Amino acid sequence: MNHFEVRGGELHCEDTPLSRIADAVGTPIYVYSRATLERHYLVFRDALVEAGLGDPLIAYAVKANSNVSVLRTLGNLGAGADTVSEGEIRRALAASIPPDRIVFSGVGKTRGEIAFALRTGVSEINVESEPELKLVAQVAGELGLRAPIVFRVNPDVAAGGHAKIATGKAENKFGVSFAEAARLYANASNHPHLKPLGVACHIGSQITDLAPFEAAFTRMRGLVEALRAEGLTVERLDLGGGLGVPYFNRPDPPGPAEYAAMVGRVMAGLTDVRFAFEPGRVIAANAGVLLARVVHLHERPEGRRFLVLDAAMNDLIRPAMYDAFHDIRPVRATDAIPVLCDVVGPICETGDTFTRERPLPPLNPGDVVAFMSAGAYGAAMASEYNSRPLVPEVLVDGDRFAVIRKRPTYDEMLAAETPAEWL
Ligand code: LLP
């Protein structure tokens, strides 16, 4: 459930008509609902608690939507942060998320980033490979610390909506194998600068079937038991993110309650473990939309209708990159008979196509449309390609809204560059 609905013929975010935001702040623009972010977080957390998983750490995956106001909204409810760069750790800290709720993941953490994370006192560094383990040990030694580490294990399970976002197969770059995990865990336990706390997995994103999760989590439980049988201490089990959301073109995927019940079943009887989860999309996707205005309606003589918008692939790259489907709704609702349109942006490549032959009500230049389910991996993946200023963001709370990332001016965009002195 989310807080985007038509009232009195107008698409609203909570009690705010979206047209009001488009008129006041301009388009393209991302709009997020505070109530939806909060609801999604609480539904996810409560489902896990009810499934008997204790007091899990819900480390929201910052990469899905890294705006500090979004992080603060979730952090205020007790969320932690799953981060993959120093920049994301800094964002989580800027949102007042305490270090002991911050997880640091990622396959290529640099020496500088590891040092920053250790000095910050993050809750755990999720180690993805043996070379990385060595680097963490070295940096911790230089700092005179004991690094809290969790081994990210690759459970070799196929999952995920698209090949570009599947991470849990042995052929992917993520995590160590089960055999390596056991050996590295034992070695690390005797290391003066390493403190192995547990194991982690993350098998992919937009997963709409519980079976691959269940297979992976069953293997993870087995690993915890095998490590304990060797006399090793395992106190954390991080099960990653990846639960899919409805994008309205397919049947609804399983929700948090079914997911949590499955985890509860798989983990029943496993004691003395603090569970962690790293949900991103399931919290943020349906809490945000991208608003765009129609610039032109271009009907080609062969009969194709192109709706040219002022938003482009640099603002929302998911359709171009993953063939992703986003529902497109006019913000002024109409029951006019839909016509087939190709919806495109102004960028100079054919890939800048949001959808082809989509039935949409007739729209005219100046009309505003909303790309639904755009709160995750939308603004966070935006760029300035074609020298289009980075897309701004707004957070709605009831009938009020705040610009939480402003639209840069052209001067600000150009100010980041320094012409070479010899030019
Ligand atoms: N934890 C780790 C280690 C991850 O790599 C990811 C996502 C997550 C958690 C959160 O997964 P989620 O719950 O959001 O599925 N840009 C792509 C999605 C990339 C996901 C990458 N990793 C998209 O737009 O579909």
PDB file of C-alpha atoms in Angstrom, residues 145-285:
ATOM      1  CA  LEU A 145      41.855  -1.744  16.144  1.00  0.00           C
ATOM      2  CA  ARG A 146      40.005  -5.007  15.888  1.00  0.00           C
ATOM      3  CA  ALA A 147      37.769  -4.864  12.797  1.00  0.00           C
ATOM      4  CA  PRO A 148      34.240  -6.226  13.255  1.00  0.00           C
ATOM      5  CA  ILE A 149      33.773  -8.379  10.159  1.00  0.00           C
ATOM      6  CA  VAL A 150      31.063 -10.480   8.627  1.00  0.00           C
ATOM      7  CA  PHE A 151      31.813 -12.758   5.681  1.00  0.00           C
ATOM      8  CA  ARG A 152      29.603 -12.271   2.672  1.00  0.00           C
ATOM      9  CA  VAL A 153      29.051 -15.715   1.278  1.00  0.00           C
ATOM     10  CA  ASN A 154      27.929 -16.450  -2.246  1.00  0.00           C
ATOM     11  CA  PRO A 155      25.278 -19.144  -1.864  1.00  0.00           C
ATOM     12  CA  ASP A 156      25.334 -20.027  -5.586  1.00  0.00           C
ATOM     13  CA  VAL A 157      21.593 -19.608  -6.050  1.00  0.00           C
ATOM     14  CA  ALA A 158      20.024 -18.129  -9.187  1.00  0.00           C
ATOM     15  CA  ALA A 159      17.636 -15.259  -8.459  1.00  0.00           C
ATOM     16  CA  GLY A 160      16.746 -11.740  -9.488  1.00  0.00           C
ATOM     17  CA  GLY A 161      14.597 -10.044 -12.042  1.00  0.00           C
ATOM     18  CA  HIS A 162      17.333  -9.221 -14.526  1.00  0.00           C
ATOM     19  CA  ALA A 163      20.821 -10.589 -15.256  1.00  0.00           C
ATOM     20  CA  LYS A 164      22.335  -7.201 -14.402  1.00  0.00           C
ATOM     21  CA  ILE A 165      21.027  -7.386 -10.823  1.00  0.00           C
ATOM     22  CA  ALA A 166      21.500 -11.073  -9.958  1.00  0.00           C
ATOM     23  CA  THR A 167      24.350 -11.461  -7.486  1.00  0.00           C
ATOM     24  CA  GLY A 168      24.059 -14.863  -5.862  1.00  0.00           C
ATOM     25  CA  LYS A 169      25.589 -17.205  -8.444  1.00  0.00           C
ATOM     26  CA  ALA A 170      29.173 -18.426  -8.172  1.00  0.00           C
ATOM     27  CA  GLU A 171      29.896 -16.747 -11.536  1.00  0.00           C
ATOM     28  CA  ASN A 172      29.058 -13.298 -10.060  1.00  0.00           C
ATOM     29  CA  LYS A 173      31.734 -11.140  -8.441  1.00  0.00           C
ATOM     30  CA  PHE A 174      30.161 -11.130  -4.971  1.00  0.00           C
ATOM     31  CA  GLY A 175      31.195 -12.969  -1.820  1.00  0.00           C
ATOM     32  CA  VAL A 176      33.304 -15.988  -0.898  1.00  0.00           C
ATOM     33  CA  SER A 177      32.325 -19.639  -1.396  1.00  0.00           C
ATOM     34  CA  PHE A 178      31.116 -21.792   1.504  1.00  0.00           C
ATOM     35  CA  ALA A 179      34.427 -23.651   1.609  1.00  0.00           C
ATOM     36  CA  GLU A 180      36.422 -20.418   1.670  1.00  0.00           C
ATOM     37  CA  ALA A 181      34.120 -18.967   4.333  1.00  0.00           C
ATOM     38  CA  ALA A 182      34.862 -21.789   6.763  1.00  0.00           C
ATOM     39  CA  ARG A 183      38.637 -21.526   6.260  1.00  0.00           C
ATOM     40  CA  LEU A 184      38.766 -17.714   6.374  1.00  0.00           C
ATOM     41  CA  TYR A 185      36.468 -17.547   9.391  1.00  0.00           C
ATOM     42  CA  ALA A 186      38.694 -19.888  11.372  1.00  0.00           C
ATOM     43  CA  ASN A 187      41.862 -17.967  10.408  1.00  0.00           C
ATOM     44  CA  ALA A 188      40.285 -14.604  11.186  1.00  0.00           C
ATOM     45  CA  SER A 189      39.173 -15.805  14.616  1.00  0.00           C
ATOM     46  CA  ASN A 190      42.823 -16.101  15.613  1.00  0.00           C
ATOM     47  CA  HIS A 191      43.850 -12.752  14.156  1.00  0.00           C
ATOM     48  CA  PRO A 192      44.612  -9.942  16.610  1.00  0.00           C
ATOM     49  CA  HIS A 193      43.042  -7.280  14.385  1.00  0.00           C
ATOM     50  CA  LEU A 194      39.952  -9.132  13.161  1.00  0.00           C
ATOM     51  CA  LYS A 195      36.779  -9.985  15.008  1.00  0.00           C
ATOM     52  CA  PRO A 196      34.540 -12.231  12.913  1.00  0.00           C
ATOM     53  CA  LEU A 197      30.946 -11.749  13.996  1.00  0.00           C
ATOM     54  CA  GLY A 198      28.997 -13.751  11.475  1.00  0.00           C
ATOM     55  CA  VAL A 199      28.026 -14.356   7.884  1.00  0.00           C
ATOM     56  CA  ALA A 200      25.962 -12.562   5.245  1.00  0.00           C
ATOM     57  CA  CYS A 201      24.410 -13.135   1.856  1.00  0.00           C
ATOM     58  CA  HIS A 202      22.549 -11.080  -0.730  1.00  0.00           C
ATOM     59  CA  ILE A 203      21.396 -12.973  -3.798  1.00  0.00           C
ATOM     60  CA  GLY A 204      19.936 -10.303  -6.049  1.00  0.00           C
ATOM     61  CA  SER A 205      17.249  -7.701  -6.429  1.00  0.00           C
ATOM     62  CA  GLN A 206      13.605  -7.549  -7.541  1.00  0.00           C
ATOM     63  CA  ILE A 207      13.184 -11.210  -6.568  1.00  0.00           C
ATOM     64  CA  THR A 208       9.516 -12.115  -6.892  1.00  0.00           C
ATOM     65  CA  ASP A 209       9.639 -15.744  -5.800  1.00  0.00           C
ATOM     66  CA  LEU A 210      10.494 -16.948  -2.288  1.00  0.00           C
ATOM     67  CA  ALA A 211      12.103 -20.213  -3.421  1.00  0.00           C
ATOM     68  CA  PRO A 212      15.600 -18.835  -4.167  1.00  0.00           C
ATOM     69  CA  PHE A 213      15.615 -16.952  -0.849  1.00  0.00           C
ATOM     70  CA  GLU A 214      14.594 -20.107   0.958  1.00  0.00           C
ATOM     71  CA  ALA A 215      17.321 -22.131  -0.750  1.00  0.00           C
ATOM     72  CA  ALA A 216      19.972 -19.528   0.072  1.00  0.00           C
ATOM     73  CA  PHE A 217      18.841 -18.997   3.675  1.00  0.00           C
ATOM     74  CA  THR A 218      18.735 -22.742   4.325  1.00  0.00           C
ATOM     75  CA  ARG A 219      22.344 -22.955   3.172  1.00  0.00           C
ATOM     76  CA  MET A 220      23.259 -19.972   5.362  1.00  0.00           C
ATOM     77  CA  ARG A 221      21.737 -21.607   8.414  1.00  0.00           C
ATOM     78  CA  GLY A 222      23.724 -24.731   7.631  1.00  0.00           C
ATOM     79  CA  LEU A 223      26.878 -22.632   7.457  1.00  0.00           C
ATOM     80  CA  VAL A 224      26.221 -21.039  10.856  1.00  0.00           C
ATOM     81  CA  GLU A 225      25.752 -24.500  12.346  1.00  0.00           C
ATOM     82  CA  ALA A 226      28.849 -25.869  10.633  1.00  0.00           C
ATOM     83  CA  LEU A 227      30.992 -22.962  11.885  1.00  0.00           C
ATOM     84  CA  ARG A 228      29.651 -23.420  15.404  1.00  0.00           C
ATOM     85  CA  ALA A 229      30.412 -27.120  15.205  1.00  0.00           C
ATOM     86  CA  GLU A 230      34.045 -26.101  14.600  1.00  0.00           C
ATOM     87  CA  GLY A 231      33.947 -24.182  17.874  1.00  0.00           C
ATOM     88  CA  LEU A 232      33.680 -20.762  16.214  1.00  0.00           C
ATOM     89  CA  THR A 233      31.469 -17.985  17.538  1.00  0.00           C
ATOM     90  CA  VAL A 234      28.769 -16.796  15.138  1.00  0.00           C
ATOM     91  CA  GLU A 235      26.501 -14.087  16.461  1.00  0.00           C
ATOM     92  CA  ARG A 236      25.217 -12.347  13.334  1.00  0.00           C
ATOM     93  CA  LEU A 237      23.380 -13.536  10.263  1.00  0.00           C
ATOM     94  CA  ASP A 238      22.787 -10.883   7.613  1.00  0.00           C
ATOM     95  CA  LEU A 239      20.299 -12.048   4.991  1.00  0.00           C
ATOM     96  CA  GLY A 240      20.629  -9.077   2.604  1.00  0.00           C
ATOM     97  CA  GLY A 241      17.841  -7.434   0.639  1.00  0.00           C
ATOM     98  CA  GLY A 242      16.274  -8.247  -2.684  1.00  0.00           C
ATOM     99  CA  LEU A 243      12.556  -8.658  -2.056  1.00  0.00           C
ATOM    100  CA  GLY A 244      10.698  -7.533  -5.182  1.00  0.00           C
ATOM    101  CA  VAL A 245       7.881  -5.010  -5.426  1.00  0.00           C
ATOM    102  CA  PRO A 246       4.846  -4.733  -7.691  1.00  0.00           C
ATOM    103  CA  TYR A 247       5.582  -2.619 -10.769  1.00  0.00           C
ATOM    104  CA  PHE A 248       1.942  -3.112 -11.849  1.00  0.00           C
ATOM    105  CA  ASN A 249       2.687  -5.087 -15.001  1.00  0.00           C
ATOM    106  CA  ARG A 250       2.854  -8.490 -13.311  1.00  0.00           C
ATOM    107  CA  PRO A 251       1.062 -10.338 -10.537  1.00  0.00           C
ATOM    108  CA  ASP A 252       1.938  -9.055  -7.089  1.00  0.00           C
ATOM    109  CA  PRO A 253       5.110 -10.603  -5.680  1.00  0.00           C
ATOM    110  CA  PRO A 254       5.089 -12.049  -2.156  1.00  0.00           C
ATOM    111  CA  GLY A 255       4.899  -9.326   0.472  1.00  0.00           C
ATOM    112  CA  PRO A 256       6.951  -8.778   3.636  1.00  0.00           C
ATOM    113  CA  ALA A 257       4.627 -10.999   5.718  1.00  0.00           C
ATOM    114  CA  GLU A 258       5.143 -14.051   3.486  1.00  0.00           C
ATOM    115  CA  TYR A 259       8.869 -13.338   3.240  1.00  0.00           C
ATOM    116  CA  ALA A 260       9.212 -12.974   7.015  1.00  0.00           C
ATOM    117  CA  ALA A 261       7.185 -16.123   7.692  1.00  0.00           C
ATOM    118  CA  MET A 262       9.505 -18.065   5.388  1.00  0.00           C
ATOM    119  CA  VAL A 263      12.610 -16.688   7.157  1.00  0.00           C
ATOM    120  CA  GLY A 264      11.059 -17.537  10.526  1.00  0.00           C
ATOM    121  CA  ARG A 265      10.428 -21.095   9.353  1.00  0.00           C
ATOM    122  CA  VAL A 266      13.941 -21.583   7.963  1.00  0.00           C
ATOM    123  CA  MET A 267      15.588 -20.132  11.069  1.00  0.00           C
ATOM    124  CA  ALA A 268      13.320 -21.722  13.703  1.00  0.00           C
ATOM    125  CA  GLY A 269      15.380 -22.958  16.643  1.00  0.00           C
ATOM    126  CA  LEU A 270      18.584 -21.166  15.635  1.00  0.00           C
ATOM    127  CA  THR A 271      19.537 -19.350  18.817  1.00  0.00           C
ATOM    128  CA  ASP A 272      21.933 -16.579  19.843  1.00  0.00           C
ATOM    129  CA  VAL A 273      21.925 -14.898  16.463  1.00  0.00           C
ATOM    130  CA  ARG A 274      21.097 -11.281  15.690  1.00  0.00           C
ATOM    131  CA  PHE A 275      19.533 -11.149  12.255  1.00  0.00           C
ATOM    132  CA  ALA A 276      20.167  -8.310   9.845  1.00  0.00           C
ATOM    133  CA  PHE A 277      18.344  -7.410   6.634  1.00  0.00           C
ATOM    134  CA  GLU A 278      19.266  -4.950   3.896  1.00  0.00           C
ATOM    135  CA  PRO A 279      16.019  -4.006   2.139  1.00  0.00           C
ATOM    136  CA  GLY A 280      16.151  -1.172  -0.377  1.00  0.00           C
ATOM    137  CA  ARG A 281      13.547  -1.380  -3.099  1.00  0.00           C
ATOM    138  CA  VAL A 282      10.777  -2.772  -0.917  1.00  0.00           C
ATOM    139  CA  ILE A 283      11.024   0.323   1.295  1.00  0.00           C
ATOM    140  CA  ALA A 284      11.560   3.045  -1.306  1.00  0.00           C
ATOM    141  CA  ALA A 285      10.264   2.036  -4.758  1.00  0.00           C
TER     142      ALA A 285
END
